[in-house]
Coordinates of C-alpha atoms (C1' of nucleotides) in Angstrom, one line a residue:
Chain D
M1 CA 0.0 0.0 0.0
S2 CA 2.8 2.3 0.8
N3 CA 3.9 2.8 -2.8
S4 CA 0.5 3.7 -4.1
K5 CA -1.1 7.1 -4.0
V6 CA -2.6 8.4 -0.8
R7 CA -6.4 8.5 -1.0
V8 CA -8.5 9.1 2.0
R9 CA -12.3 9.6 2.5
F10 CA -14.7 11.1 4.8
A11 CA -17.9 9.1 4.8
P12 CA -20.6 10.7 6.8
S13 CA -24.1 9.3 7.2
P14 CA -26.5 12.2 6.2
T15 CA -28.8 12.0 9.2
G16 CA -28.5 15.4 10.8
G17 CA -26.2 18.2 11.8
L18 CA -22.5 17.9 11.4
H19 CA -20.9 17.4 14.8
L20 CA -17.6 18.9 16.0
G21 CA -16.1 15.4 16.0
G22 CA -17.2 14.9 12.5
V23 CA -15.6 18.1 11.4
R24 CA -12.4 17.1 13.1
T25 CA -12.4 13.7 11.3
V26 CA -12.8 15.5 8.0
L27 CA -10.0 17.9 8.9
Y28 CA -7.6 15.2 9.8
N29 CA -8.4 13.3 6.6
Y30 CA -8.0 16.5 4.6
L31 CA -4.7 17.5 6.2
F32 CA -3.3 14.0 5.8
A33 CA -4.3 14.0 2.1
R34 CA -2.8 17.4 1.4
H35 CA 0.3 16.7 3.4
H36 CA 1.0 13.7 1.2
G37 CA -0.2 15.2 -2.0
G38 CA -3.1 12.7 -2.1
D39 CA -6.8 12.8 -2.8
F40 CA -9.6 13.6 -0.4
V41 CA -12.9 11.9 -1.2
L42 CA -16.3 12.7 0.2
R43 CA -18.6 9.6 0.2
I44 CA -22.1 9.6 1.5
E45 CA -23.0 6.6 3.5
D46 CA -26.8 6.4 3.1
T47 CA -27.4 2.7 3.3
D48 CA -30.0 3.0 6.0
Q49 CA -33.1 4.2 4.1
S50 CA -35.1 4.5 7.3
R51 CA -32.8 7.2 8.5
F52 CA -32.9 9.4 5.4
V53 CA -33.1 13.1 6.3
A54 CA -33.8 15.7 3.6
G55 CA -31.2 18.3 3.2
A56 CA -28.6 16.7 5.4
E57 CA -26.3 15.9 2.5
E58 CA -26.3 19.4 1.2
Y59 CA -25.8 20.7 4.7
I60 CA -22.7 18.6 5.1
M61 CA -21.2 19.9 1.9
Q62 CA -21.9 23.4 2.9
C63 CA -20.2 22.9 6.2
L64 CA -17.1 21.6 4.5
D65 CA -17.2 24.5 2.2
W66 CA -17.5 26.9 5.1
C67 CA -14.5 25.2 6.7
G68 CA -12.5 25.7 3.6
I69 CA -12.2 22.0 2.9
Q70 CA -12.8 21.1 -0.7
P71 CA -13.1 17.4 -1.6
D72 CA -11.3 16.3 -4.7
E73 CA -14.1 13.9 -5.4
S74 CA -17.7 14.0 -4.1
P75 CA -21.3 13.5 -5.3
L76 CA -21.1 16.9 -6.8
K77 CA -17.6 16.5 -8.2
P78 CA -17.4 12.9 -9.4
G79 CA -14.0 11.4 -10.1
A80 CA -13.1 8.1 -11.5
Y81 CA -14.6 6.0 -8.7
G82 CA -18.2 7.0 -8.6
P83 CA -20.9 7.0 -7.8
Y84 CA -20.2 8.7 -4.4
R85 CA -23.5 7.8 -2.7
Q86 CA -23.8 4.3 -1.4
S87 CA -27.5 4.2 -2.2
E88 CA -26.4 4.6 -5.8
R89 CA -23.9 1.9 -5.5
K90 CA -26.4 -0.7 -4.3
P91 CA -25.8 -3.2 -7.2
M92 CA -22.1 -3.4 -6.4
Y93 CA -22.4 -4.9 -3.0
A94 CA -24.6 -8.0 -3.4
Q95 CA -22.1 -9.8 -5.7
Y96 CA -19.4 -9.6 -3.0
A97 CA -21.8 -10.9 -0.4
H98 CA -22.7 -13.8 -2.5
Q99 CA -19.1 -14.5 -3.3
L100 CA -18.4 -14.8 0.4
V101 CA -21.3 -17.2 0.7
E102 CA -20.0 -19.4 -2.1
Q103 CA -16.5 -19.3 -0.5
G104 CA -18.0 -20.4 2.8
N105 CA -17.1 -17.2 4.6
A106 CA -20.6 -16.0 4.9
Y107 CA -24.1 -17.6 5.0
I108 CA -27.7 -16.8 4.5
A109 CA -29.9 -16.3 7.5
F110 CA -33.7 -16.3 7.6
D111 CA -34.2 -15.4 11.2
T112 CA -37.0 -13.0 11.8
P113 CA -36.6 -10.0 14.2
E114 CA -38.6 -12.0 16.7
D115 CA -36.3 -15.0 16.4
L116 CA -33.4 -12.8 17.2
E117 CA -35.2 -11.1 20.0
S118 CA -35.9 -14.4 21.7
M119 CA -32.4 -15.7 21.1
R120 CA -31.0 -12.7 22.8
E121 CA -33.4 -13.0 25.7
K122 CA -32.5 -16.6 26.2
Y123 CA -28.7 -15.9 26.1
K124 CA -29.0 -13.0 28.4
S125 CA -30.1 -15.2 31.2
E126 CA -27.8 -18.1 30.3
H127 CA -24.5 -16.8 29.1
H128 CA -24.4 -13.1 29.9
N129 CA -23.4 -12.6 26.3
A130 CA -26.0 -12.5 23.6
Q131 CA -24.4 -12.7 20.3
Y132 CA -24.9 -14.4 16.9
D133 CA -21.7 -16.4 17.0
S134 CA -20.3 -19.8 16.1
R135 CA -22.3 -21.4 18.9
T136 CA -25.5 -19.5 18.3
R137 CA -25.6 -19.9 14.5
A138 CA -25.8 -23.7 14.9
F139 CA -29.3 -23.2 16.3
M140 CA -30.7 -20.5 14.1
R141 CA -32.5 -20.7 10.7
N142 CA -29.7 -20.3 8.2
S143 CA -28.0 -21.9 5.3
L144 CA -25.6 -23.6 7.7
T145 CA -28.4 -25.4 9.6
L146 CA -30.9 -25.9 6.8
S147 CA -30.6 -28.3 4.0
K148 CA -29.7 -27.0 0.5
E149 CA -33.3 -27.8 -0.7
A150 CA -34.9 -26.0 2.2
V151 CA -32.7 -22.9 1.6
D152 CA -33.5 -23.0 -2.1
T153 CA -37.2 -23.2 -1.4
L154 CA -37.1 -20.3 1.0
L155 CA -35.2 -18.3 -1.5
A156 CA -37.6 -19.2 -4.3
N157 CA -40.5 -18.0 -2.1
N158 CA -38.7 -14.7 -1.5
T159 CA -38.4 -15.3 2.1
P160 CA -36.7 -12.3 3.7
H161 CA -33.1 -13.0 4.5
V162 CA -29.8 -11.4 5.3
I163 CA -26.2 -12.5 4.7
R164 CA -24.0 -12.8 7.7
I165 CA -20.2 -13.1 7.9
K166 CA -19.1 -16.5 9.4
M167 CA -16.6 -15.6 12.0
P168 CA -13.8 -18.2 12.4
V169 CA -13.3 -20.0 15.6
N170 CA -10.3 -19.6 17.9
E171 CA -8.4 -17.1 15.9
T172 CA -6.6 -14.0 17.1
L173 CA -6.8 -11.1 14.7
V174 CA -4.1 -8.5 14.9
F175 CA -3.6 -5.2 13.1
T176 CA -1.6 -2.1 13.5
D177 CA -3.4 1.1 14.1
M178 CA -1.5 4.2 13.1
I179 CA -2.1 5.9 16.4
R180 CA -2.6 3.0 18.8
G181 CA -0.1 0.5 17.6
E182 CA -0.9 -3.2 17.7
V183 CA -4.5 -4.1 18.5
S184 CA -5.8 -7.6 18.8
F185 CA -9.1 -9.4 19.0
E186 CA -10.4 -12.9 19.6
T187 CA -12.7 -14.0 16.8
N188 CA -14.8 -16.0 19.3
L189 CA -15.9 -12.8 20.9
V190 CA -17.1 -11.0 17.8
D191 CA -20.4 -11.9 16.3
D192 CA -21.6 -12.8 12.8
K193 CA -22.4 -9.3 11.7
V194 CA -25.0 -8.8 9.0
L195 CA -23.4 -7.9 5.7
L196 CA -26.3 -7.6 3.4
K197 CA -29.7 -6.5 4.8
A198 CA -33.1 -7.9 3.8
D199 CA -33.7 -4.9 1.7
G200 CA -30.6 -5.7 -0.4
M201 CA -28.7 -2.8 1.0
P202 CA -25.3 -3.5 2.5
T203 CA -24.6 -2.7 6.1
Y204 CA -21.8 -0.3 6.9
H205 CA -19.4 -3.3 7.4
L206 CA -19.7 -4.6 3.9
A207 CA -20.1 -1.2 2.2
V208 CA -17.0 0.4 3.8
V209 CA -14.8 -2.5 2.7
V210 CA -16.2 -2.7 -0.8
D211 CA -16.1 1.0 -1.3
D212 CA -12.7 1.6 0.2
Y213 CA -11.4 -1.2 -2.1
L214 CA -13.1 0.1 -5.2
M215 CA -12.2 3.7 -4.5
K216 CA -8.6 2.7 -3.8
I217 CA -8.5 4.2 -0.4
S218 CA -5.0 4.0 1.1
H219 CA -5.7 5.2 4.7
A220 CA -8.9 5.0 6.6
F221 CA -9.5 7.3 9.5
R222 CA -12.6 7.0 11.6
G223 CA -13.8 7.5 15.2
E224 CA -12.7 5.3 18.0
E225 CA -16.2 3.9 18.2
W226 CA -15.4 1.8 15.2
L227 CA -12.5 -0.1 16.8
P228 CA -14.6 -3.0 18.1
S229 CA -15.8 -3.8 14.6
A230 CA -12.4 -3.6 13.0
P231 CA -11.9 -7.4 13.1
V232 CA -15.0 -7.8 10.9
H233 CA -13.5 -5.4 8.3
L234 CA -10.1 -7.0 8.5
L235 CA -11.6 -10.4 7.8
L236 CA -13.6 -9.0 4.9
W237 CA -10.5 -7.6 3.3
K238 CA -8.9 -11.0 3.7
Y239 CA -11.8 -13.1 2.5
L240 CA -12.4 -10.9 -0.5
G241 CA -8.8 -11.4 -1.4
W242 CA -7.8 -7.8 -1.1
E243 CA -5.6 -8.0 2.0
A244 CA -2.6 -6.7 0.1
V245 CA -4.3 -3.4 -0.6
M246 CA -6.1 -3.0 2.6
P247 CA -5.8 0.6 3.9
Q248 CA -3.9 1.5 6.9
W249 CA -6.2 2.2 9.8
A250 CA -6.3 5.0 12.3
H251 CA -9.0 5.2 15.0
L252 CA -9.3 8.8 16.2
P253 CA -10.0 9.6 19.9
L254 CA -13.4 11.0 20.8
I255 CA -14.3 14.5 21.7
L256 CA -15.7 14.5 25.2
K257 CA -18.1 16.7 27.1
P258 CA -16.4 19.4 29.3
D259 CA -18.0 18.3 32.5
G260 CA -18.0 14.8 33.6
N261 CA -17.2 12.2 30.9
G262 CA -18.6 10.8 27.8
K263 CA -19.0 11.7 24.2
L264 CA -19.9 15.3 23.5
S265 CA -23.4 15.5 22.3
K266 CA -25.7 18.1 20.9
R267 CA -27.5 18.1 24.2
D268 CA -24.4 19.0 26.1
G269 CA -24.1 22.1 24.0
E270 CA -27.6 23.1 24.7
R271 CA -27.1 22.4 28.4
L272 CA -23.8 24.3 28.7
G273 CA -24.5 27.0 26.2
F274 CA -22.2 26.4 23.3
P275 CA -22.6 25.1 19.8
V276 CA -21.7 21.6 18.8
F277 CA -22.6 21.6 15.1
A278 CA -20.5 23.5 12.5
M279 CA -23.5 25.5 11.2
D280 CA -27.1 26.0 12.1
W281 CA -29.2 22.9 11.6
T282 CA -32.9 22.5 11.6
D283 CA -34.2 19.0 11.7
P284 CA -36.9 18.8 9.0
R285 CA -38.9 16.1 10.8
T286 CA -39.1 17.8 14.2
N287 CA -38.3 21.4 13.3
E288 CA -35.8 21.4 16.1
A289 CA -33.2 24.1 15.5
T290 CA -29.6 23.8 16.7
T291 CA -27.1 26.6 16.6
G292 CA -23.8 26.3 14.8
F293 CA -20.4 27.7 15.3
R294 CA -20.8 29.9 12.3
E295 CA -23.9 31.5 13.5
R296 CA -22.5 31.9 16.9
G297 CA -19.8 34.1 15.5
F298 CA -16.8 31.9 14.7
L299 CA -14.5 32.5 11.9
P300 CA -14.0 29.2 9.9
E301 CA -10.2 29.4 10.3
A302 CA -10.5 29.7 14.0
F303 CA -12.9 26.8 14.2
T304 CA -10.7 24.5 12.2
N305 CA -7.5 25.6 13.9
M306 CA -9.1 24.9 17.3
L307 CA -10.3 21.5 16.2
A308 CA -6.9 20.6 14.8
M309 CA -5.4 21.3 18.2
L310 CA -8.0 19.2 20.0
G311 CA -6.3 15.8 19.9
W312 CA -3.3 16.7 17.8
N313 CA -0.1 18.5 18.6
S314 CA 2.7 19.6 16.4
G315 CA 5.3 19.3 19.1
L316 CA 6.1 23.0 18.7
E317 CA 4.9 25.7 21.0
Q318 CA 2.9 27.3 18.2
E319 CA -0.9 27.0 18.5
I320 CA -2.1 29.4 15.8
F321 CA -1.7 27.7 12.4
T322 CA -3.0 28.6 9.0
M323 CA -4.5 25.8 7.0
E324 CA -1.3 25.7 4.9
E325 CA 0.8 25.4 8.0
L326 CA -1.4 22.6 9.4
V327 CA -1.0 20.8 6.1
Q328 CA 2.7 21.2 6.4
H329 CA 3.0 20.0 10.0
F330 CA 0.3 17.4 10.3
S331 CA 1.1 13.8 11.0
I332 CA -1.3 11.1 12.2
E333 CA 1.3 9.7 14.6
R334 CA 1.1 12.8 16.7
V335 CA -2.6 12.4 17.2
H336 CA -3.4 11.7 20.9
K337 CA -4.7 8.3 21.9
G338 CA -7.0 9.6 24.7
G339 CA -10.2 11.5 24.2
A340 CA -10.2 15.3 24.7
K341 CA -12.7 17.3 26.7
F342 CA -14.0 20.2 24.7
D343 CA -13.2 23.6 26.2
Y344 CA -15.4 26.4 24.9
E345 CA -13.3 29.1 26.6
K346 CA -10.3 28.0 24.7
A347 CA -12.3 27.8 21.5
K348 CA -13.3 31.4 22.0
W349 CA -9.7 32.3 22.6
F350 CA -8.8 30.9 19.2
N351 CA -11.6 33.0 17.6
H352 CA -10.4 36.1 19.4
Q353 CA -6.9 35.5 18.0
Y354 CA -8.3 35.2 14.5
I355 CA -10.5 38.3 14.9
Q356 CA -7.3 40.3 15.8
K357 CA -5.4 39.1 12.7
T358 CA -8.2 39.4 10.2
D359 CA -8.5 42.7 8.4
N360 CA -11.4 45.0 9.1
V361 CA -12.9 45.0 5.7
R362 CA -13.3 41.2 5.7
L363 CA -14.6 41.3 9.3
A364 CA -17.1 43.9 8.2
E365 CA -18.4 41.4 5.6
L366 CA -18.5 38.6 8.2
I367 CA -20.3 40.8 10.8
Q368 CA -23.0 41.9 8.4
P369 CA -25.3 39.0 9.1
F370 CA -25.1 39.7 12.8
I371 CA -26.3 43.2 12.5
A372 CA -28.8 42.7 9.7
D373 CA -31.7 42.7 12.1
K374 CA -30.8 46.0 13.7
N375 CA -32.6 48.1 11.1
V376 CA -29.7 50.5 10.7
A377 CA -28.1 51.4 7.4
I378 CA -24.3 51.3 7.9
E379 CA -21.8 52.1 5.2
P380 CA -19.2 49.3 4.9
S381 CA -16.3 51.7 5.3
K382 CA -17.7 53.1 8.6
L383 CA -18.4 49.6 9.8
A384 CA -14.8 48.6 9.1
T385 CA -13.5 51.7 11.0
V386 CA -15.6 50.9 14.0
I387 CA -14.6 47.3 13.9
G388 CA -11.0 48.5 14.0
L389 CA -11.9 50.3 17.2
V390 CA -13.5 47.5 19.0
K391 CA -12.1 44.3 17.6
E392 CA -9.7 43.7 20.5
R393 CA -12.6 43.1 22.8
L394 CA -14.5 40.7 20.6
H395 CA -14.3 36.9 21.1
L396 CA -17.3 36.2 18.9
L397 CA -18.5 38.2 15.9
S398 CA -21.9 38.1 17.5
E399 CA -20.7 40.3 20.3
F400 CA -20.1 43.2 18.0
W401 CA -23.4 44.9 18.4
D402 CA -23.2 44.9 22.2
Q403 CA -19.7 46.4 22.0
A404 CA -20.3 48.9 19.2
G405 CA -24.0 49.5 18.8
F406 CA -23.7 52.9 20.3
F407 CA -21.6 54.0 17.3
F408 CA -24.7 53.7 15.2
V409 CA -27.7 54.1 17.5
R410 CA -28.1 56.4 20.5
P411 CA -28.1 54.3 23.7
E412 CA -31.6 53.6 24.9
S413 CA -30.6 54.2 28.4
I414 CA -27.5 55.3 30.2
D415 CA -25.9 53.8 33.3
N416 CA -26.8 56.6 35.7
S417 CA -25.2 54.9 38.6
A418 CA -21.8 55.5 37.0
I419 CA -22.5 59.3 36.9
Q420 CA -24.8 60.0 39.8
A421 CA -22.1 59.8 42.4
K422 CA -20.1 62.6 40.7
W423 CA -23.1 64.6 39.5
T424 CA -23.0 68.1 41.2
D425 CA -23.9 71.6 40.1
T426 CA -20.3 72.0 39.1
T427 CA -20.2 69.0 36.9
K428 CA -23.5 69.9 35.4
Q429 CA -22.3 73.4 34.6
F430 CA -19.2 71.8 33.1
F431 CA -21.2 69.6 30.7
V432 CA -23.4 72.6 29.7
L433 CA -20.2 74.4 28.9
L434 CA -18.7 71.4 27.1
A435 CA -21.8 71.0 24.9
E436 CA -21.6 74.7 23.9
K437 CA -17.9 74.5 23.2
F438 CA -18.3 71.3 21.2
A439 CA -21.1 72.8 19.2
A440 CA -18.9 75.6 18.3
T441 CA -15.9 73.4 17.3
A442 CA -15.0 73.5 13.6
D443 CA -12.3 70.9 13.6
W444 CA -14.0 67.8 14.7
S445 CA -10.9 65.6 14.9
H446 CA -9.8 63.3 17.7
D447 CA -7.0 65.5 18.9
N448 CA -8.9 68.7 18.7
I449 CA -11.9 67.3 20.5
E450 CA -9.6 66.4 23.3
L451 CA -8.1 69.9 23.2
V452 CA -11.5 71.5 23.5
F453 CA -12.4 69.1 26.3
N454 CA -9.3 70.2 28.2
E455 CA -10.2 73.8 27.8
A456 CA -13.6 73.2 29.2
V457 CA -12.2 71.3 32.1
A458 CA -9.8 74.2 32.9
E459 CA -12.6 76.8 32.6
A460 CA -15.0 75.0 34.8
G461 CA -12.3 74.3 37.3
I462 CA -13.0 70.6 37.7
K463 CA -10.7 67.6 37.6
K464 CA -10.4 65.8 34.3
G465 CA -10.9 62.5 36.0
E466 CA -14.3 63.6 37.2
A467 CA -15.4 64.5 33.7
M468 CA -14.1 61.6 31.6
L469 CA -16.2 58.8 32.9
P470 CA -19.4 60.7 32.9
L471 CA -18.7 61.8 29.3
R472 CA -18.1 58.2 28.3
V473 CA -21.3 57.1 29.9
M474 CA -23.3 59.9 28.1
L475 CA -21.9 58.8 24.8
V476 CA -21.8 55.1 25.2
G477 CA -24.4 54.3 27.8
G478 CA -22.1 52.3 30.0
K479 CA -18.5 51.9 31.3
F480 CA -17.0 50.3 28.3
G481 CA -15.7 50.9 24.8
P482 CA -12.6 52.4 23.2
G483 CA -11.2 55.9 23.9
V484 CA -13.9 58.6 24.4
F485 CA -12.5 61.0 21.9
A486 CA -12.3 58.4 19.2
I487 CA -15.9 57.7 19.9
A488 CA -16.9 61.3 19.8
E489 CA -15.0 61.8 16.5
Q490 CA -16.7 58.8 15.0
I491 CA -20.3 59.6 16.0
G492 CA -19.9 63.2 14.9
K493 CA -20.3 66.6 16.4
E494 CA -24.1 66.9 16.3
E495 CA -24.6 63.5 17.8
T496 CA -22.0 64.1 20.5
V497 CA -23.6 67.3 21.6
R498 CA -27.0 65.8 21.4
R499 CA -26.1 62.9 23.7
I500 CA -24.5 65.2 26.2
E501 CA -27.6 67.5 26.3
N502 CA -29.9 64.5 26.6
A503 CA -27.9 63.2 29.5
I504 CA -27.9 66.5 31.3
Q505 CA -31.6 66.7 31.0
L506 CA -32.1 63.1 32.2
L507 CA -29.9 63.7 35.2
T508 CA -31.4 67.0 36.1
N509 CA -34.9 65.6 36.1
S510 CA -34.1 62.6 38.2
Chain Y
rG1 C1' -22.0 -9.0 32.1
rC2 C1' -18.4 -9.6 28.1
rC3 C1' -14.8 -7.3 24.6
rG4 C1' -11.8 -3.1 23.0
rU5 C1' -9.5 1.4 24.1
rG6 C1' -7.7 5.1 27.3
rU7 C1' -5.6 7.7 32.1
rU8 C1' 0.6 14.1 32.9
rG9 C1' -2.3 20.6 36.6
rG10 C1' -9.6 22.5 36.2
rU11 C1' -9.0 22.0 30.4
rC12 C1' -5.7 21.3 25.8
rA13 C1' -0.9 19.3 26.2
rA14 C1' 5.3 18.6 25.6
rU15 C1' 8.3 14.7 27.3
rC16 C1' 9.9 9.3 23.1
rG17 C1' 14.7 6.0 30.8
rG18 C1' 18.4 10.8 33.6
rU19 C1' 14.5 17.9 32.9
rU20 C1' 13.9 22.6 38.4
rA21 C1' 8.0 17.8 34.4
rA22 C1' 7.6 22.8 28.7
rG23 C1' 3.8 25.9 26.6
rA24 C1' -1.4 27.4 26.0
rC25 C1' -6.6 28.3 27.9
rG26 C1' -8.9 29.5 32.4
rC27 C1' -8.1 31.5 37.5
rC28 C1' -5.5 34.9 41.1
rU29 C1' -1.9 39.3 42.0
rC30 C1' 0.6 43.5 40.2
rC31 C1' 1.8 47.1 36.1
rC32 C1' -0.1 49.8 31.9
rU33 C1' -4.8 52.3 30.7
rU34 C1' -8.8 58.9 33.8
rU35 C1' -13.9 53.0 31.3
rC36 C1' -13.8 48.1 29.3
rA37 C1' -10.5 45.4 26.6
rC38 C1' -5.5 44.7 24.7
rG39 C1' -0.6 44.3 26.3
rG40 C1' 3.4 43.3 30.1
rA41 C1' 5.3 40.9 34.8
rG42 C1' 4.4 37.3 38.4
rG43 C1' 1.6 33.2 41.1
rA44 C1' -1.3 28.9 42.5
rA45 C1' -2.1 24.1 40.1
rU46 C1' 0.0 17.9 37.2
rG47 C1' 2.3 12.2 36.2
rA48 C1' -4.9 7.5 39.0
rC49 C1' -3.1 3.4 42.5
rG50 C1' 0.0 -0.9 43.6
rG51 C1' 3.8 -4.1 42.2
rG52 C1' 7.9 -5.2 39.3
rU53 C1' 12.4 -4.3 35.4
rU54 C1' 16.6 -0.7 35.9
rC55 C1' 22.2 2.5 38.7
rG56 C1' 17.8 5.5 37.5
rA57 C1' 11.1 5.6 35.8
rC58 C1' 5.8 10.1 33.8
rU59 C1' 8.2 7.2 30.2
rC60 C1' 9.0 -0.3 29.7
rC61 C1' 6.1 -4.8 31.9
rC62 C1' 2.1 -6.8 35.1
rG63 C1' -2.1 -6.1 38.1
rU64 C1' -6.0 -2.8 40.3
rA65 C1' -9.2 1.3 40.0
rC66 C1' -11.6 4.7 37.2
rA67 C1' -13.4 6.4 32.5
rU68 C1' -15.0 5.7 27.8
rG69 C1' -16.5 3.0 23.2
rG70 C1' -18.8 -1.4 21.3
rU71 C1' -21.9 -5.5 22.2
rA72 C1' -28.6 -3.7 16.0
rC73 C1' -31.0 -6.1 9.3
rC74 C1' -27.5 2.4 12.8
rA75 C1' -23.7 4.5 11.1

RNA sequence: GCCGUGUUGGUCAAUCGGUUAAGACGCCUCCCUUUCACGGAGGAAUGACGGGUUCGACUCCCGUACAUGGUACCA
């Protein structure tokens, strides 16, 4: 395998929103492919017709697009190994399943769901371990226990049936995982998985092997939850005679919930207040909406950078990597074995870093959706200027309006408590004076505004410190924001005077 | 229950038998800043437990504990 071209695939099941862990799996696939100059394939694993969800496939592709990950081959961009949806590859699988039956490595099983149910019930009480294995299959209705004639008759009558792999007895299966090293399993302890379902569709087990073979996949990365079924896949590669070209496996660690333990789920995000999906997702069946990182105000670069570092480490002290740098440094051997708890605070830190290094014009475009509902017309150039003023205090793009809304809209209310304490006749007279002086100022530039302010302070005979904070609150509404004179300059002379006068009135009447 | 996998500060993590056990996030203190933030300087905080192997173990081996994944005609 080592001398052939690197080809990897991300093979999601289109059943809903794209989870953090899913995105990280794609990312690692993508980085590995690019690092080795190979191909990255997107294959849709839609073999379970009962779990079809409208729009899920398009959604997944949009997520990849947002993340800046372009597949070399996908349902939308077919290469030489299509089709790229398993549902469209249906005819390809049955022949291999039947080949296995003929070779004696698989068999036909006619058990009904009820038969299986009662088998499991029975074993639960007797052996603790209910599985369809070498011992069980001798008592079930299948081509191993039935006569050839009986089987033929059942088949001729279109009796529902599946094809199961026939696990060997007393064998130890060993393979080398790229991040875990040698892993071994006892064949006696893994059951006879269904390969071909009664509806003629393959299960994941058959499909993944057949497709990886046909698509010439060289390295297969998937979540750790697949490790227990690896022996089935291993055997399939062997029985089908493809062992020599079997991909190298790497089972990625899981992303865990921040509190307690366990796999991070959509519910954890809702419970703890952070997104889990890459982008907003609304389930068409239940209409349940889930927020995504994009809509929460993440930059895609920050999102992918953060995910790359969750479970992988370059060995350098650097943490901020462009996609190109990630491609350059990535190696699957440096992926951690243990699961990583997701840390939303750190995720926001990454986003903050990226907001700082992104230029204001692009930020303005990205922020547009977050202010679209404010009903204010804002020129892009002004937006960019304001962004430059407040970006250092943004962790999420969605925080922009809270931090900068006062640049565009007069504050609805002002934090009186911040002024009240210092509000005396002297300060009131000062602000009346200041408003007059401001109104008469021709050169409305930052430095000159400050100059005029200083003059007013001197004339009124008060301390500058007593005037600065009240002025800020009058203009901003609260104790936050960039330099006061920069704010005054930006909102303009008329508006500055207006806000001061409004505040004086408000404070006088209260 | 059974099988697999994992376990360095609160979190992400470096270390590939010999270090004062890096760094980052978060937290705390101070400085800067007539707000908030940014920035700067400090600080607290780590090898699950028990046995080996070794001159020497966070690093290797074996147990135990704990966690987690699987145990579907779902992926």
